[in-house]
PDB file of C-alpha atoms in Angstrom:
ATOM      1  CA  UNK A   1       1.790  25.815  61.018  1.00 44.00           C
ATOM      2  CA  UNK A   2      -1.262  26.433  59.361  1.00 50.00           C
ATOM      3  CA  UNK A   3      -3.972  28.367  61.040  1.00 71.00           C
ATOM      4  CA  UNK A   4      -7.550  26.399  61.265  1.00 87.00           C
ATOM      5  CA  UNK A   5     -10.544  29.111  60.957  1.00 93.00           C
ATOM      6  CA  UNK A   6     -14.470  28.191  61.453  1.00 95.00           C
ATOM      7  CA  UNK A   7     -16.883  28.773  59.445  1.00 96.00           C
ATOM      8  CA  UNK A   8     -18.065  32.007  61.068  1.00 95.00           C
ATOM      9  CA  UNK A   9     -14.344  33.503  61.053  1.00 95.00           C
ATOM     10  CA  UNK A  10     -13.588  32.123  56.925  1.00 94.00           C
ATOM     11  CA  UNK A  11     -17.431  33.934  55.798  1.00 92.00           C
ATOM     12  CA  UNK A  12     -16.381  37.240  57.290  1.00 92.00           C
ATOM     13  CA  UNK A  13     -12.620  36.785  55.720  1.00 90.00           C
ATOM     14  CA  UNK A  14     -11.601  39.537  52.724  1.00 90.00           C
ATOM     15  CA  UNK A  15      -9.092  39.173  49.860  1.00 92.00           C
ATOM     16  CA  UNK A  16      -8.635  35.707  50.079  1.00 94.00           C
ATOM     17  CA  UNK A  17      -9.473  32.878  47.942  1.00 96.00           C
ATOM     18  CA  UNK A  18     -11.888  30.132  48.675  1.00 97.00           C
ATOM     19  CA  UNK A  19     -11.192  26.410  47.547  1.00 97.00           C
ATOM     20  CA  UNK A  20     -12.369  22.785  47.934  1.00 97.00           C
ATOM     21  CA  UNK A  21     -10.885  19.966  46.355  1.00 95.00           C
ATOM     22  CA  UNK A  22     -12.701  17.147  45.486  1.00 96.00           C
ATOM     23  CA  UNK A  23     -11.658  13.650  44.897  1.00 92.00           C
ATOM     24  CA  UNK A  24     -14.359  12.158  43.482  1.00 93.00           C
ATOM     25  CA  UNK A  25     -15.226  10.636  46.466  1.00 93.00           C
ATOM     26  CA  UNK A  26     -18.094  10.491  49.118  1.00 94.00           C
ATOM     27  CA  UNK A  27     -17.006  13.078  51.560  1.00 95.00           C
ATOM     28  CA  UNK A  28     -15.463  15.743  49.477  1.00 95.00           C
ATOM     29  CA  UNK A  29     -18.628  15.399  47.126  1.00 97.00           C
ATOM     30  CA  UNK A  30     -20.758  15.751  50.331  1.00 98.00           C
ATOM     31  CA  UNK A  31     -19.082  18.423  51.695  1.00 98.00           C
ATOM     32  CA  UNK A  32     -19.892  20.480  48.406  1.00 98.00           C
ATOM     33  CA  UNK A  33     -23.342  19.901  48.536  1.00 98.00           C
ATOM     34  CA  UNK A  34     -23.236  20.898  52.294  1.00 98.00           C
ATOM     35  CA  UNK A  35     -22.104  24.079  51.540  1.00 98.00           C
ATOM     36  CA  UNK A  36     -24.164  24.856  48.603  1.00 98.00           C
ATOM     37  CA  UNK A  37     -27.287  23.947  50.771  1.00 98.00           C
ATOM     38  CA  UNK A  38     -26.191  25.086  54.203  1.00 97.00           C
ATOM     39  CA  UNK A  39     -24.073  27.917  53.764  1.00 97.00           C
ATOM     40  CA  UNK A  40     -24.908  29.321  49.900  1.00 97.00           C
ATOM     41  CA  UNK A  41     -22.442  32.230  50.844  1.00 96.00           C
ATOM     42  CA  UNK A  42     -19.429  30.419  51.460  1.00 97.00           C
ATOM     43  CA  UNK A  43     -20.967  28.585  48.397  1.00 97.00           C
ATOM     44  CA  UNK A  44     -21.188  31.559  46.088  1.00 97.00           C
ATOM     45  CA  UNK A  45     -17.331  32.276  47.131  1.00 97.00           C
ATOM     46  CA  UNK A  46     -15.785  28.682  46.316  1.00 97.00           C
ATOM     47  CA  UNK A  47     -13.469  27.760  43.565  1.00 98.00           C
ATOM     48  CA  UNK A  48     -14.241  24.046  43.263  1.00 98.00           C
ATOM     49  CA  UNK A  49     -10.940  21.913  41.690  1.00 97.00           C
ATOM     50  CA  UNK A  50     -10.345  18.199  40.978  1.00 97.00           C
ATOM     51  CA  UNK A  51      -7.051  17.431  40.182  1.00 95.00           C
ATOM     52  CA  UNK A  52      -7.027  14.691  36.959  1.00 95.00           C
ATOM     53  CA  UNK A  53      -3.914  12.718  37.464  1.00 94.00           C
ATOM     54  CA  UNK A  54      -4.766  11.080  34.121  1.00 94.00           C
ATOM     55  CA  UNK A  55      -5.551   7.737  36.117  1.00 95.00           C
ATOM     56  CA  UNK A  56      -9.118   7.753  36.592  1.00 95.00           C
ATOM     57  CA  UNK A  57     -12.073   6.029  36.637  1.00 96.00           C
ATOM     58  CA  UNK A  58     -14.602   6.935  34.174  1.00 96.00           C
ATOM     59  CA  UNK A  59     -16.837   6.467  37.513  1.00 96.00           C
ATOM     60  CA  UNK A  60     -15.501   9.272  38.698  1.00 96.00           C
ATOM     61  CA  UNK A  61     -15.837  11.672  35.558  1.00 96.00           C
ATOM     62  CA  UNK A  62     -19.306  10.548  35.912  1.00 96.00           C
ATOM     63  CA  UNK A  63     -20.071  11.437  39.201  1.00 97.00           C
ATOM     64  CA  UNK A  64     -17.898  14.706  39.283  1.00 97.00           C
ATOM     65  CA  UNK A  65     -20.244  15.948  35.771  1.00 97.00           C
ATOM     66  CA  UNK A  66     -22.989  14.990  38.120  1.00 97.00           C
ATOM     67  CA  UNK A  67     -21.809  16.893  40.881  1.00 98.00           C
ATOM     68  CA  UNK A  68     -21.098  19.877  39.031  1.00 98.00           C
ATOM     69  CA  UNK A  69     -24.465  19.911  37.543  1.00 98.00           C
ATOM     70  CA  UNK A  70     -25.990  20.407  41.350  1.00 98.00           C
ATOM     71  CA  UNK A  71     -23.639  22.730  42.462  1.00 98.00           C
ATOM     72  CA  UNK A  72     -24.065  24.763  39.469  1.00 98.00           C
ATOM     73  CA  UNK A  73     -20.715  25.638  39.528  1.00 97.00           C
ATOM     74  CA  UNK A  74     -17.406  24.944  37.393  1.00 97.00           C
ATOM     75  CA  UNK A  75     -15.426  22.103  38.738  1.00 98.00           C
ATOM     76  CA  UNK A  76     -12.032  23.360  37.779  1.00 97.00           C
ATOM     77  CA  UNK A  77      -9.713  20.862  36.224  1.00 96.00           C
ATOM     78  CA  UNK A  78      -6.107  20.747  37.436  1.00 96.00           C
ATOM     79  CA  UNK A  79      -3.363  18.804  36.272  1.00 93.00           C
ATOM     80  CA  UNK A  80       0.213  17.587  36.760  1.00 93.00           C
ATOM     81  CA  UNK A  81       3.261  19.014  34.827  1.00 91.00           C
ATOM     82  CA  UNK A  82       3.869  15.491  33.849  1.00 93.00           C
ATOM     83  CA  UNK A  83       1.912  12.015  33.506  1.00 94.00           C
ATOM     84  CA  UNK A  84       2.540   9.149  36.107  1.00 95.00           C
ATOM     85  CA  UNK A  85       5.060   7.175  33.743  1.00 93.00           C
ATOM     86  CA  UNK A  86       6.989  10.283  33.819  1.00 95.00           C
ATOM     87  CA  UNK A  87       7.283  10.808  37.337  1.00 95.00           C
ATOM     88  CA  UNK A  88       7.901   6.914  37.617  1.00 94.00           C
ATOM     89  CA  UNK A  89      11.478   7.345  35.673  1.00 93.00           C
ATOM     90  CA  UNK A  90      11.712   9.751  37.150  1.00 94.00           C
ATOM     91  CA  UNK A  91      12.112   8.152  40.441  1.00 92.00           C
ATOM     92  CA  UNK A  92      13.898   5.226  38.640  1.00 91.00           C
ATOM     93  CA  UNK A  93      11.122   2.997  38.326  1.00 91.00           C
ATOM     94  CA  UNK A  94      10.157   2.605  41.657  1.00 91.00           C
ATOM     95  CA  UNK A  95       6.814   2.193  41.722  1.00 93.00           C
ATOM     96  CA  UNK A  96       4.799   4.512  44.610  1.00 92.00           C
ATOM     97  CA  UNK A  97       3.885   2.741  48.277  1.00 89.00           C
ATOM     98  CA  UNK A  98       2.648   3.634  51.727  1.00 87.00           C
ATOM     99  CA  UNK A  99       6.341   4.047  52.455  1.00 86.00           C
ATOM    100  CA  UNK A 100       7.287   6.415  49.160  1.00 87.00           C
ATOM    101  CA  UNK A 101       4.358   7.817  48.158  1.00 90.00           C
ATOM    102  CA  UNK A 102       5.966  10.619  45.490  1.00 93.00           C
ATOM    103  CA  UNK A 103       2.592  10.079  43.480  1.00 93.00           C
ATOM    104  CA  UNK A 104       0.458  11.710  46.294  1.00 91.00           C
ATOM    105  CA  UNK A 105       3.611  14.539  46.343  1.00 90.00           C
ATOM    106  CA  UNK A 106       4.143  15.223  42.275  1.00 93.00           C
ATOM    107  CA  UNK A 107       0.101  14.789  41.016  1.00 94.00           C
ATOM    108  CA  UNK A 108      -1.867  16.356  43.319  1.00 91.00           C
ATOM    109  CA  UNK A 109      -0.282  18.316  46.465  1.00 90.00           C
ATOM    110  CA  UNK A 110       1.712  20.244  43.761  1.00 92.00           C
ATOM    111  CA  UNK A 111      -0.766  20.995  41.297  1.00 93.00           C
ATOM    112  CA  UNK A 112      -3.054  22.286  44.456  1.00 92.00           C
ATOM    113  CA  UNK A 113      -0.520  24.272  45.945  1.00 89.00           C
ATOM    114  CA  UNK A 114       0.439  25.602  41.610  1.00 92.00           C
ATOM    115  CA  UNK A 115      -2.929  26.478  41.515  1.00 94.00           C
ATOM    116  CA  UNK A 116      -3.582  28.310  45.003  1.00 92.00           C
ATOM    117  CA  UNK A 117      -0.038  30.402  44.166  1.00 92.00           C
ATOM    118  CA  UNK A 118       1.389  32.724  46.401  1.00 92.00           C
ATOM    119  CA  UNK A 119      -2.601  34.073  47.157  1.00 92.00           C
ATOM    120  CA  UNK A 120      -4.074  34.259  50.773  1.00 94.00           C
ATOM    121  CA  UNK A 121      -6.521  31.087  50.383  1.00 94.00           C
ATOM    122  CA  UNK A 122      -9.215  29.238  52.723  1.00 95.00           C
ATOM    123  CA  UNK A 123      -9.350  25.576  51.976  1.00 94.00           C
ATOM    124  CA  UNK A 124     -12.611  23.628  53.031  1.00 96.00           C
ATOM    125  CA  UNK A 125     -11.406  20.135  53.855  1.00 94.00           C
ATOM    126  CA  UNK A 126     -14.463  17.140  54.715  1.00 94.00           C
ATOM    127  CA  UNK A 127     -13.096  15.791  57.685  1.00 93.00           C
ATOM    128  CA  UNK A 128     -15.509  14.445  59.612  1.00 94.00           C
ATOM    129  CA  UNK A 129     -16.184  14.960  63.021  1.00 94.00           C
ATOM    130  CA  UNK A 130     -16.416  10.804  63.824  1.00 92.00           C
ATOM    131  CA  UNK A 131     -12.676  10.481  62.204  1.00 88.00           C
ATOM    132  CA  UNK A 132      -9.587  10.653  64.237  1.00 77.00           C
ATOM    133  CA  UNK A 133      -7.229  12.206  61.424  1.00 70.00           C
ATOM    134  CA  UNK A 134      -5.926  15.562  59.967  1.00 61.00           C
ATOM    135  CA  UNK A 135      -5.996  14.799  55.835  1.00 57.00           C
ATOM    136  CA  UNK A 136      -3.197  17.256  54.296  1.00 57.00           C
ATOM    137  CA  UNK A 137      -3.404  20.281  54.747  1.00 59.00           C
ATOM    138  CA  UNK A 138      -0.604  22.764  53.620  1.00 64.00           C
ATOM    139  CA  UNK A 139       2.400  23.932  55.477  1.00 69.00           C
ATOM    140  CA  UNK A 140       2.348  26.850  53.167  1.00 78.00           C
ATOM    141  CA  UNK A 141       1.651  30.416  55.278  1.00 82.00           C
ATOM    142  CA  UNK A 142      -0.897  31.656  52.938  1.00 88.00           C
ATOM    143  CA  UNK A 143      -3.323  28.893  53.375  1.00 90.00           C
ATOM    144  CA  UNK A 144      -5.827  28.427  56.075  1.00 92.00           C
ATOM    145  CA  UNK A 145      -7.753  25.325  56.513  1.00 92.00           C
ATOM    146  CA  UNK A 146     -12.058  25.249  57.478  1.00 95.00           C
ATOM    147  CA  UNK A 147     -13.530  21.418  58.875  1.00 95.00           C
ATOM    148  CA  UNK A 148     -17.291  22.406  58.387  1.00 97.00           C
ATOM    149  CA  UNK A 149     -18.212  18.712  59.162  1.00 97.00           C
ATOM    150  CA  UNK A 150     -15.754  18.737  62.569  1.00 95.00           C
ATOM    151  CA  UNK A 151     -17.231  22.556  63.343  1.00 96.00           C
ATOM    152  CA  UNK A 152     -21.135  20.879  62.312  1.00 97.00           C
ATOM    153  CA  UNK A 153     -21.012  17.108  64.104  1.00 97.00           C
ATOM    154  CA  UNK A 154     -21.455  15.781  60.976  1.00 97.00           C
ATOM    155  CA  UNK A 155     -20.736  11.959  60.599  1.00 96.00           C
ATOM    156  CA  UNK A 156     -20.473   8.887  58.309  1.00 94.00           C
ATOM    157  CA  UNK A 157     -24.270   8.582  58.815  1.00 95.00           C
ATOM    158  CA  UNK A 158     -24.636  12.332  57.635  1.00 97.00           C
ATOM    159  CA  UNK A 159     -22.578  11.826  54.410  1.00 96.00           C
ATOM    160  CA  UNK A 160     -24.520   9.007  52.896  1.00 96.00           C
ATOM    161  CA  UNK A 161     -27.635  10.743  53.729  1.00 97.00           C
ATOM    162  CA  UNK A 162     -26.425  14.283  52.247  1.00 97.00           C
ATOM    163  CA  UNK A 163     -25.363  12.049  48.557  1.00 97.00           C
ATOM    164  CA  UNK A 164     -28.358   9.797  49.021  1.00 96.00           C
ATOM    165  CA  UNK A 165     -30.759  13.011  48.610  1.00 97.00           C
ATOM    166  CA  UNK A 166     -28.876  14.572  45.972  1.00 98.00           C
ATOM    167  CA  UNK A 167     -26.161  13.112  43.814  1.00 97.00           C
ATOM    168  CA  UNK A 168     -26.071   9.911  44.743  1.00 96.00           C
ATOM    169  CA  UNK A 169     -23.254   7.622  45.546  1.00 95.00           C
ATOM    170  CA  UNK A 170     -19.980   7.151  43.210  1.00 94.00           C
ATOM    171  CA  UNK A 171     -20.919   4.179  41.341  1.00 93.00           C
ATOM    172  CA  UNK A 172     -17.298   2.728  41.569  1.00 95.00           C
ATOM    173  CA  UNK A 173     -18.079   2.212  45.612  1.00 94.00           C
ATOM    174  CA  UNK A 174     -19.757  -0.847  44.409  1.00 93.00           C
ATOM    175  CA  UNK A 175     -16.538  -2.598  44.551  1.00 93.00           C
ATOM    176  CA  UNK A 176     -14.252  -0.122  45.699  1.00 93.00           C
ATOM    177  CA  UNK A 177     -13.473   1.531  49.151  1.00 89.00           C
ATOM    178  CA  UNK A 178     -12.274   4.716  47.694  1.00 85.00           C
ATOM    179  CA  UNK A 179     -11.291   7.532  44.895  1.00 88.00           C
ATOM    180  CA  UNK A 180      -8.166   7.857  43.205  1.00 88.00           C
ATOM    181  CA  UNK A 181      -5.822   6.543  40.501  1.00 94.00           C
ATOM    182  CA  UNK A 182      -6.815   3.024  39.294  1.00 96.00           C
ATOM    183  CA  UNK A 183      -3.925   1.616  40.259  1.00 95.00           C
ATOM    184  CA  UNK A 184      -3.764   2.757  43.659  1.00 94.00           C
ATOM    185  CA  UNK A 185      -1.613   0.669  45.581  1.00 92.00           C
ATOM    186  CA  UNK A 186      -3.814   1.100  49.012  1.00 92.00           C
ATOM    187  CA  UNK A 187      -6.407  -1.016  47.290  1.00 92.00           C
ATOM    188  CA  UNK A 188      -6.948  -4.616  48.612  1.00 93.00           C
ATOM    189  CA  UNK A 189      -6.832  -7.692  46.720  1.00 94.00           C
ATOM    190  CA  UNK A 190     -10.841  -7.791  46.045  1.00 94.00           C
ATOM    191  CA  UNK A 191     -10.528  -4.384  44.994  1.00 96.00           C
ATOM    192  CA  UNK A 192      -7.626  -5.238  42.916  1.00 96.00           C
ATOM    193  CA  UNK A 193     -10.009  -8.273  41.287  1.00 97.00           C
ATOM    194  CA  UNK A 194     -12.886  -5.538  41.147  1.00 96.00           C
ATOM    195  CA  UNK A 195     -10.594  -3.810  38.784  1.00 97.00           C
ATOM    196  CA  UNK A 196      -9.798  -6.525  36.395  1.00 97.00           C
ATOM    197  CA  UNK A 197     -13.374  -7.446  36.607  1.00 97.00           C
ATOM    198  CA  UNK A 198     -14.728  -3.875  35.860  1.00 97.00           C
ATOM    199  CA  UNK A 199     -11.965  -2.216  33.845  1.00 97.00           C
ATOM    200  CA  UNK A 200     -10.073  -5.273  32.318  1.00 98.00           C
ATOM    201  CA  UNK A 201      -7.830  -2.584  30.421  1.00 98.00           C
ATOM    202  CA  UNK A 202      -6.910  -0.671  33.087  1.00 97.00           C
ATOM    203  CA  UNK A 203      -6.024  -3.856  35.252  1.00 98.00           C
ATOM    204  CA  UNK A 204      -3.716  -4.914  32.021  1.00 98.00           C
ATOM    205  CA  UNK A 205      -2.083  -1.430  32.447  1.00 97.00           C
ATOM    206  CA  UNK A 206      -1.700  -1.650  35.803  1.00 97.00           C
ATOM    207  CA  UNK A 207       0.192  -5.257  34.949  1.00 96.00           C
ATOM    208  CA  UNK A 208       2.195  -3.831  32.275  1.00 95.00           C
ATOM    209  CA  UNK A 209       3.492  -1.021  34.491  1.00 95.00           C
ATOM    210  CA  UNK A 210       4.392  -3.460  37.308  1.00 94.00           C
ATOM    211  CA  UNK A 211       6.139  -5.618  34.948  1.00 93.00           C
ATOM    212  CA  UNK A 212       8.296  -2.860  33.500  1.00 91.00           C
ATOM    213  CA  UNK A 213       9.058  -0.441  36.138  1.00 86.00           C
ATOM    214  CA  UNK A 214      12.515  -2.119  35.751  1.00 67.00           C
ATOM    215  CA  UNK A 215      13.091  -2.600  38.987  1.00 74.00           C
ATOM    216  CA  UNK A 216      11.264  -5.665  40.222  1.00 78.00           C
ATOM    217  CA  UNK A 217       8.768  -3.777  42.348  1.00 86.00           C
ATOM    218  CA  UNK A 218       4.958  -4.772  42.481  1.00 93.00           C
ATOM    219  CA  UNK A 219       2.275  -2.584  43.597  1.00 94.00           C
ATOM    220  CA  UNK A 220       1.252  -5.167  46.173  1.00 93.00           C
ATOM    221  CA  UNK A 221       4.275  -5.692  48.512  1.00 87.00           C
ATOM    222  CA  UNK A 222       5.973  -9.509  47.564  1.00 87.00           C
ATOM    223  CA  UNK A 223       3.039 -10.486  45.477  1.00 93.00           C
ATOM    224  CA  UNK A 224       2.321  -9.335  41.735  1.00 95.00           C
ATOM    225  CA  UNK A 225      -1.195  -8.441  40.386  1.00 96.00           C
ATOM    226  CA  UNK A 226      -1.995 -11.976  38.903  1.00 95.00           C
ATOM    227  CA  UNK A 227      -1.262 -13.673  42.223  1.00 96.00           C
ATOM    228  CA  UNK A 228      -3.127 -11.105  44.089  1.00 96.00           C
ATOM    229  CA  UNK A 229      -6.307 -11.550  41.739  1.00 96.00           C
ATOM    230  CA  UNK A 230      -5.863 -15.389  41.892  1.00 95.00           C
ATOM    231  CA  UNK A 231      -6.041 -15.327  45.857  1.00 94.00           C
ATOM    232  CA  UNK A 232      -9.214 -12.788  45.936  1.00 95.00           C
ATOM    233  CA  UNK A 233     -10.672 -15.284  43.860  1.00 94.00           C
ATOM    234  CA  UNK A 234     -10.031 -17.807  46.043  1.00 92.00           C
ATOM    235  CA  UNK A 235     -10.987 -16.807  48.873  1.00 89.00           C
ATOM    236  CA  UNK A 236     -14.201 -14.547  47.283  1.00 84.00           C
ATOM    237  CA  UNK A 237     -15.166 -18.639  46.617  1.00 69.00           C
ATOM    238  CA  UNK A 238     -14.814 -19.156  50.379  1.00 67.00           C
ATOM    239  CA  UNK A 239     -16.856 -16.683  51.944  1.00 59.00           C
ATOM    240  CA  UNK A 240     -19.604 -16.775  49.234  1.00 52.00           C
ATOM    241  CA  UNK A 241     -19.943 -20.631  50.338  1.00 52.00           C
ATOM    242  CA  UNK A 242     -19.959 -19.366  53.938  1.00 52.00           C
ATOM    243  CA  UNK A 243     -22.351 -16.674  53.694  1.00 49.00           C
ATOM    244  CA  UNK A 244     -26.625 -16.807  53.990  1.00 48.00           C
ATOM    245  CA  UNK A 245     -27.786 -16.996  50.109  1.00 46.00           C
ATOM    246  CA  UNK A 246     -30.667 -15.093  50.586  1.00 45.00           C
ATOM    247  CA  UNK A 247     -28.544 -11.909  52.389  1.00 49.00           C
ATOM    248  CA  UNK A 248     -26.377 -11.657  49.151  1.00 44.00           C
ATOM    249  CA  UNK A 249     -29.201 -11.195  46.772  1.00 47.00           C
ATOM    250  CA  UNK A 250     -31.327  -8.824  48.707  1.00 50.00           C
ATOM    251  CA  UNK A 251     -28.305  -6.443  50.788  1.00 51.00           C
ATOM    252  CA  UNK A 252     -27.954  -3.291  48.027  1.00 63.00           C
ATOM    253  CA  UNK A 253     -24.422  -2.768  47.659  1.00 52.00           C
ATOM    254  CA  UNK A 254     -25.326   1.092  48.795  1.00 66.00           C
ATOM    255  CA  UNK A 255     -26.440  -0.558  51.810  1.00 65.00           C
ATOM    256  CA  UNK A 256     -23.652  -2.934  52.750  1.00 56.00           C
ATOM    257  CA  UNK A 257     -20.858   0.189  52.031  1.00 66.00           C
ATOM    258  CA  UNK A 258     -22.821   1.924  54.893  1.00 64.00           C
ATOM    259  CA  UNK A 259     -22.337  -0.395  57.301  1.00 62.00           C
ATOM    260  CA  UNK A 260     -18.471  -1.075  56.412  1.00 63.00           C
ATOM    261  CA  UNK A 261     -15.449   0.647  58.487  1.00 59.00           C
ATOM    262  CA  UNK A 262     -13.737   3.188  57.115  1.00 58.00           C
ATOM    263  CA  UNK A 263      -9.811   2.738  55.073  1.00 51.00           C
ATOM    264  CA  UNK A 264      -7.095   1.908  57.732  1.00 46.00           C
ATOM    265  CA  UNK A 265      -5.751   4.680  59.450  1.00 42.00           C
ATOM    266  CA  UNK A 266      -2.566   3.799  57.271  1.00 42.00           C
ATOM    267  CA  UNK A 267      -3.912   5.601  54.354  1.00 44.00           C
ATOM    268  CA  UNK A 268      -4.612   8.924  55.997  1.00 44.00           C
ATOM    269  CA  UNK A 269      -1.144  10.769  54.457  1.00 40.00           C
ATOM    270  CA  UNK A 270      -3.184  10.162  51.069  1.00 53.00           C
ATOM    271  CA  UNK A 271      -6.485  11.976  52.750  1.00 54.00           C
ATOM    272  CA  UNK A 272      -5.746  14.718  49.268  1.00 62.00           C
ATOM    273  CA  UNK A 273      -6.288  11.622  46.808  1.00 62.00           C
ATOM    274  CA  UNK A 274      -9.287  10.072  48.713  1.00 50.00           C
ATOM    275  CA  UNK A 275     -11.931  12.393  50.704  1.00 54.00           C
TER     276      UNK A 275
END
């Protein structure tokens, strides 16, 4: 099993490689920024990576150039062998889901684990210490895993506060609850209608996969994407007649995302796609 270091042991660590992946998302991003600011030695050390599945927001390009531009440091780009419609015939047309989820495996644990090689490597992972779940971390024997925010107390609270000095926060939160490929079947139906509404071409890709994977599949299980869109819309209708008028013009968006819950615990085997 993979050995978990702290902080202390992973700074005093020789001949191995240090690494932290980022997603594009809030607590990778603000992990990054915690160690540039809090520990600028572990900092110096880091090889920061995003793997680019090829299925991204433009959001997140933004807000990764952003990032890199405070760290001061390359944010290597990784990428699969192969795109995503490759790996779908791959797997005869069967599009990914919480129960096969062969996109996490083929676009980004394997590029990680391509890029880390056979070398001794420390991997700084942005668990936090108010979440009750591991992420992935490698099986492999020559990688060792560091939670600086579990080791630190840091929690939700902490995160937004770390981005809202600095960076900022992803842009794509607006309507969205996390990172990852745009058609990422963990999304819920307003984040599905977010999609269409924000990315119309993407949203038509997402149909045109669904509708020729061949194999009758949807990316929402027993609905397809026009049905799930027409039900957000319905019942985004319902609770904007229900709500206080005057809450939804003055509540930021930045605002109301701090106060949500986090993802379901069923999404935490895709931790690598959305930290």
């Amino acid at each position: 099993m993979t050995k978990h270091l702290t902080l202390q042991e992973a700074s005093e660590l020789e001949g191995s490689r240090h690494v932290l992946g980022l997603s594009g998302g809030k607590d990778s991003a603000a992990l990054a920024i915690y160690l540039r600011d809090h520990y600028p030695d572990i900092h110096n050390r880091v090889e920061y990576f995003f793997t680019d599945t090829g299925a991204e927001l433009q959001e997140v390009y933004d807000f990764l150039d952003k990032l890199e531009a405070y760290l001061g440091k390359e944010i290597k780009k990784l990428s699969p062998e192969r795109d995503f419609e490759h790996w779908l015939k791959i797997h005869n047309n069967y599009l990914p889901s919480p129960r096969q989820r062969w996109c996490t495996s083929m676009m980004k644990i394997k590029p990680f684990e391509r890029f880390v090689g056979t070398d001794p490597v420390v991997t700084y992972i942005g668990i936090r210490a108010d979440e009750n779940r591991e992420g992935y971390v490698s099986q492999k024997e020559n990688i060792k895993a560091v939670f600086p925010f579990i080791e630190d107390g840091l929690i939700r609270a902490d995160i937004f506060r770390i981005l809202e000095n600095t960076v900022g926060i992803p842009e794509y939160y607006r309507w969205r609850s996390r990172s990852g490929c745009y058609f990422c079947f963990f999304q819920r139906q307003d984040e599905w209608l977010g999609l269409k509404r924000e990315h119309p071409d993407l949203f038509a890709e997402a149909v045109r996969i669904e509708k020729e994977s061949g194999q009758g599949y949807t990316w929402v299980q027993g609905k397809t994407l026009e049905e799930v869109v027409a039900h957000a819309e319905r019942t985004e209708g319902t609770r904007t007649a229900n709500r206080n008028a005057k809450s939804i013009h003055t509540i930021k968006w930045q605002d109301a995302l701090r106060d949500q819950e986090d993802d379901d615990p069923e999404d935490q085997a895709c931790m690598i796609c959305s930290l």
